[in-house]
Short mmCIF file of C-alpha atoms in Angstrom, two decimals:
data_model
loop_
_atom_site.label_atom_id
_atom_site.label_comp_id
_atom_site.label_asym_id
_atom_site.label_seq_id
_atom_site.Cartn_x
_atom_site.Cartn_y
_atom_site.Cartn_z
CA MET A 615 -67.10 50.24 -18.71
CA LYS A 616 -69.64 52.57 -20.31
CA VAL A 617 -70.67 55.81 -18.61
CA TYR A 618 -73.52 57.88 -20.01
CA LEU A 619 -74.04 61.50 -18.95
CA VAL A 620 -77.57 62.82 -19.45
CA LYS A 621 -79.41 66.02 -18.64
CA ASP A 622 -81.61 65.14 -15.68
CA TYR A 623 -83.63 62.48 -13.85
CA ASP A 624 -86.11 62.03 -16.69
CA ALA A 625 -83.31 61.55 -19.21
CA MET A 626 -81.58 59.09 -16.87
CA SER A 627 -84.80 57.11 -16.52
CA TRP A 628 -85.28 56.99 -20.29
CA ARG A 629 -81.69 55.98 -21.05
CA ALA A 630 -81.81 53.21 -18.46
CA TYR A 631 -85.11 52.02 -19.93
CA GLU A 632 -83.56 51.92 -23.41
CA ILE A 633 -80.70 49.75 -22.15
CA ILE A 634 -83.09 47.32 -20.46
CA ALA A 635 -85.43 47.26 -23.48
CA ASP A 636 -82.49 46.43 -25.73
CA VAL A 637 -81.55 43.48 -23.49
CA ILE A 638 -85.17 42.24 -23.51
CA ASN A 639 -85.45 42.60 -27.30
CA SER A 640 -82.14 40.89 -28.02
CA ASN A 641 -82.66 37.80 -25.84
CA PRO A 642 -85.27 35.09 -26.42
CA HIS A 643 -85.53 34.39 -22.69
CA PRO A 644 -84.30 37.54 -20.93
CA VAL A 645 -83.65 37.61 -17.21
CA ILE A 646 -83.71 41.08 -15.65
CA SER A 647 -83.05 41.75 -11.97
CA MET A 648 -84.39 45.06 -10.72
CA THR A 649 -83.86 47.43 -7.83
CA THR A 650 -86.38 49.72 -6.13
CA GLY A 651 -86.56 53.17 -4.53
CA ALA A 652 -86.58 56.71 -5.83
CA SER A 653 -83.94 56.24 -8.54
CA PRO A 654 -85.74 53.65 -10.73
CA THR A 655 -89.34 54.89 -10.34
CA GLY A 656 -89.27 56.77 -13.65
CA LEU A 657 -87.67 53.81 -15.37
CA PHE A 658 -90.49 51.54 -14.16
CA ARG A 659 -93.00 53.96 -15.65
CA HIS A 660 -91.35 53.75 -19.08
CA LEU A 661 -91.05 49.98 -18.86
CA THR A 662 -94.69 49.52 -17.86
CA ASN A 663 -95.91 51.77 -20.67
CA ALA A 664 -93.77 49.94 -23.22
CA VAL A 665 -95.11 46.55 -22.17
CA ASN A 666 -98.73 47.71 -22.14
CA GLU A 667 -98.37 49.37 -25.54
CA LYS A 668 -96.73 46.19 -26.91
CA LYS A 669 -93.50 47.99 -27.75
CA ILE A 670 -91.62 45.23 -25.92
CA ASP A 671 -92.63 41.64 -25.20
CA ILE A 672 -91.93 40.20 -21.74
CA SER A 673 -93.95 36.99 -22.16
CA GLU A 674 -90.70 34.97 -22.05
CA ALA A 675 -88.95 37.25 -19.55
CA VAL A 676 -88.02 36.54 -15.93
CA PHE A 677 -87.87 39.41 -13.44
CA LEU A 678 -85.95 39.20 -10.16
CA ASN A 679 -84.75 41.72 -7.55
CA VAL A 680 -81.44 42.51 -5.91
CA ASP A 681 -82.69 42.82 -2.33
CA GLU A 682 -85.61 42.95 0.10
CA TYR A 683 -86.19 44.45 3.52
CA VAL A 684 -86.77 42.10 6.44
CA GLY A 685 -90.28 42.77 7.75
CA GLY A 686 -93.91 42.29 6.89
CA GLN A 687 -94.13 41.45 3.19
CA ASN A 688 -96.85 44.04 2.57
CA ASP A 689 -95.29 46.84 4.64
CA VAL A 690 -95.05 50.16 2.80
CA TYR A 691 -91.27 50.03 2.41
CA THR A 692 -90.81 46.49 1.07
CA VAL A 693 -89.55 45.61 -2.38
CA HIS A 694 -92.61 43.37 -2.71
CA THR A 695 -94.93 46.36 -2.18
CA PHE A 696 -92.94 48.57 -4.58
CA MET A 697 -92.80 45.96 -7.34
CA PHE A 698 -96.53 45.33 -7.30
CA LYS A 699 -97.44 49.01 -7.01
CA HIS A 700 -95.10 50.23 -9.74
CA PHE A 701 -94.90 47.23 -12.04
CA TYR A 702 -96.72 43.93 -11.67
CA ASP A 703 -100.16 45.39 -10.85
CA GLN A 704 -99.80 47.87 -13.72
CA LEU A 705 -99.05 45.32 -16.44
CA LYS A 706 -101.59 44.19 -19.02
CA TYR A 707 -99.21 41.43 -20.14
CA PRO A 708 -97.29 39.66 -17.34
CA PRO A 709 -93.79 38.20 -17.52
CA LYS A 710 -93.22 34.46 -17.71
CA TYR A 711 -92.01 34.35 -14.10
CA PHE A 712 -90.93 36.66 -11.30
CA ASP A 713 -89.40 36.13 -7.88
CA MET A 714 -87.76 38.07 -5.06
CA PHE A 715 -86.56 37.53 -1.51
CA ASN A 716 -89.48 36.81 0.86
CA ALA A 717 -89.46 39.69 3.35
CA GLY A 718 -91.45 37.76 5.94
CA ASN A 719 -89.50 34.51 5.98
CA HIS A 720 -88.27 34.14 9.58
CA ASN A 721 -85.86 31.40 8.53
CA LYS A 722 -83.36 33.81 7.04
CA GLN A 723 -80.74 31.22 6.12
CA TYR A 724 -83.31 29.13 4.27
CA GLU A 725 -84.52 32.19 2.36
CA ILE A 726 -80.99 33.08 1.33
CA LEU A 727 -80.36 29.53 0.08
CA ARG A 728 -83.71 29.47 -1.73
CA TYR A 729 -82.98 32.71 -3.56
CA LYS A 730 -79.43 31.69 -4.43
CA HIS A 731 -80.99 28.65 -6.11
CA ILE A 732 -83.22 31.01 -8.11
CA MET A 733 -80.13 32.97 -9.17
CA ASN A 734 -78.51 29.75 -10.40
CA THR A 735 -81.68 28.69 -12.21
CA TYR A 736 -82.08 32.01 -14.02
CA PRO A 737 -78.70 33.55 -14.95
CA ARG A 738 -79.21 37.29 -15.24
CA ASP A 739 -78.70 39.22 -18.44
CA LEU A 740 -78.88 42.52 -16.55
CA GLN A 741 -78.77 43.63 -12.93
CA LEU A 742 -80.18 47.11 -12.27
CA LEU A 743 -78.70 48.92 -9.26
CA GLY A 744 -79.21 52.23 -7.51
CA LEU A 745 -76.35 54.09 -5.86
CA GLY A 746 -76.56 54.92 -2.17
CA VAL A 747 -75.18 58.21 -0.86
CA ASN A 748 -72.50 56.19 0.95
CA GLY A 749 -71.69 54.20 -2.18
CA HIS A 750 -73.71 51.10 -1.32
CA ILE A 751 -75.40 48.89 -3.94
CA GLY A 752 -78.19 46.54 -2.96
CA ALA A 753 -77.66 46.29 0.78
CA CYS A 754 -73.90 45.86 0.43
CA GLU A 755 -72.86 48.65 2.76
CA PRO A 756 -69.32 50.06 3.08
CA GLY A 757 -67.02 47.41 4.48
CA THR A 758 -68.83 44.46 2.90
CA PRO A 759 -66.13 42.10 1.53
CA PHE A 760 -65.96 41.99 -2.25
CA ASN A 761 -66.17 38.17 -2.08
CA ALA A 762 -69.50 38.26 -0.18
CA SER A 763 -72.33 36.04 -1.39
CA ALA A 764 -76.05 36.63 -0.68
CA PHE A 765 -76.64 37.48 2.98
CA CYS A 766 -78.83 39.38 5.45
CA ALA A 767 -77.34 42.85 5.97
CA GLN A 768 -77.56 45.25 8.89
CA HIS A 769 -78.36 48.77 7.67
CA LYS A 770 -76.08 51.72 8.24
CA GLU A 771 -77.76 54.78 9.76
CA SER A 772 -77.62 56.72 6.46
CA THR A 773 -79.56 53.95 4.74
CA ILE A 774 -82.16 53.84 7.52
CA GLU A 775 -82.63 57.61 7.23
CA SER A 776 -83.02 57.34 3.44
CA THR A 777 -85.74 54.73 3.92
CA MET A 778 -87.50 56.92 6.50
CA ASN A 779 -87.43 59.94 4.17
CA LEU A 780 -88.53 57.98 1.10
CA TYR A 781 -91.52 56.31 2.74
CA GLY A 782 -92.45 58.85 5.43
CA ILE A 783 -91.99 56.43 8.32
CA THR A 784 -90.52 56.84 11.79
CA ARG A 785 -87.22 55.48 13.05
CA GLU A 786 -89.11 52.82 14.98
CA GLN A 787 -91.01 51.74 11.85
CA ALA A 788 -87.95 51.65 9.63
CA PRO A 789 -86.41 48.25 8.87
CA THR A 790 -82.87 47.63 10.06
CA GLU A 791 -82.09 44.45 8.09
CA MET A 792 -82.23 43.51 4.45
CA PHE A 793 -81.76 40.38 2.39
CA THR A 794 -79.36 41.17 -0.42
CA LEU A 795 -77.35 39.66 -3.19
CA GLY A 796 -73.66 39.89 -2.48
CA PHE A 797 -70.95 41.06 -4.84
CA LYS A 798 -70.57 37.50 -6.10
CA GLU A 799 -74.13 37.45 -7.46
CA ILE A 800 -74.06 41.09 -8.58
CA MET A 801 -70.90 40.54 -10.58
CA ASP A 802 -72.30 37.33 -12.11
CA ALA A 803 -74.84 39.35 -14.13
CA LYS A 804 -73.85 39.87 -17.76
CA ILE A 805 -74.49 43.62 -17.44
CA PRO A 806 -74.55 45.51 -14.12
CA LEU A 807 -76.45 48.75 -14.77
CA LEU A 808 -75.97 51.47 -12.15
CA ILE A 809 -78.08 54.65 -12.15
CA ALA A 810 -77.66 57.88 -10.16
CA SER A 811 -79.40 61.24 -10.23
CA GLY A 812 -79.14 64.45 -8.22
CA LYS A 813 -76.51 66.37 -6.29
CA SER A 814 -77.00 64.16 -3.21
CA LYS A 815 -75.32 61.37 -5.19
CA ALA A 816 -72.46 63.49 -6.57
CA GLN A 817 -69.89 62.54 -3.94
CA ALA A 818 -70.70 58.85 -4.31
CA VAL A 819 -70.44 59.10 -8.11
CA LYS A 820 -67.04 60.73 -7.80
CA ARG A 821 -65.85 57.95 -5.48
CA VAL A 822 -67.13 55.25 -7.82
CA LEU A 823 -65.35 56.65 -10.86
CA GLU A 824 -62.27 58.39 -9.50
CA ASP A 825 -61.19 56.80 -6.21
CA PRO A 826 -59.29 53.51 -5.99
CA ILE A 827 -61.52 50.43 -6.02
CA ASN A 828 -62.09 49.57 -2.37
CA GLU A 829 -64.68 48.18 0.04
CA ASP A 830 -65.29 51.63 1.57
CA CYS A 831 -67.17 52.44 -1.65
CA PRO A 832 -69.01 49.22 -2.53
CA ALA A 833 -70.13 50.35 -6.00
CA SER A 834 -66.50 50.83 -7.04
CA CYS A 835 -66.33 47.04 -7.34
CA LEU A 836 -68.38 47.32 -10.53
CA ARG A 837 -65.38 48.80 -12.33
CA ASN A 838 -63.94 45.28 -12.30
CA HIS A 839 -66.82 44.10 -14.51
CA PRO A 840 -66.12 44.35 -18.27
CA SER A 841 -69.73 45.31 -19.07
CA PHE A 842 -70.36 47.73 -16.21
CA THR A 843 -72.74 50.45 -17.42
CA PHE A 844 -73.37 53.67 -15.48
CA VAL A 845 -76.02 56.30 -16.27
CA ILE A 846 -75.74 59.61 -14.41
CA ASP A 847 -77.30 63.03 -14.80
CA HIS A 848 -75.54 66.41 -14.70
CA ASP A 849 -76.18 67.00 -11.01
CA ALA A 850 -74.82 63.59 -10.06
CA ALA A 851 -71.75 64.27 -12.19
CA SER A 852 -71.16 67.77 -10.77
CA LEU A 853 -68.05 66.83 -8.75
CA LEU A 854 -66.28 64.84 -11.46
CA SER A 855 -62.97 66.09 -12.81
CA LYS A 856 -62.61 67.46 -16.33
CA GLU A 857 -60.51 64.43 -17.20
CA THR A 858 -63.26 62.05 -16.17
CA LEU A 859 -65.97 64.07 -17.92
CA ALA A 860 -63.94 64.01 -21.14
CA CYS A 861 -64.22 60.20 -21.22
CA ILE A 862 -67.98 60.05 -20.70
CA THR A 863 -70.52 59.44 -23.49
CA ARG A 864 -73.13 62.16 -23.85
#
């Protein structure tokens, strides 16, 4: 496990970008699975700029995603909308291939099986993850079994409220279900990269690093992965003990 402590959100975004860029540069056919939301927006900016300025080459890269809301594919909150707005539509040089769960597929079981096949076809070198305030990763909410494979999750209220706040939508407009990789697929990635910024994530960060590994804090499962990498800023680390802070790379 590697934990990096950085100054603030911008520094977190840059450090996460550097880790992803290193994976892309060191693999002839890199496979990167992304996440969306407020946490990785700055990272996407750095990644887009690097591609467009030819600092990194993604012509042989495959990009995937950890999850997707169930709803209209072009709705404001979907992963599909985010990825095109913040990444694919901004690129001068596209990746070799990209895929994600289809938000609008009404045959949910088929969509899960289809995407699991994609996971098997393109083994991931890195899986980017954001940390929910309740410790969730992807849409694996507290209580999700650690042996879970890809599934369609029901959102907890805290996650619904986060979506409402992030996208400025009402409770009625907010999605309540989400396709997601399970812990099986998340842990199959060579490097799970978790990022967290801000005091709102401090309690979750403390639980991930200091509490026993348990299903009440889904992200704690990542500590079982030998290459788990965690980038946090000072605010997110504000509740950590001195003993934990002493072991963190700055």
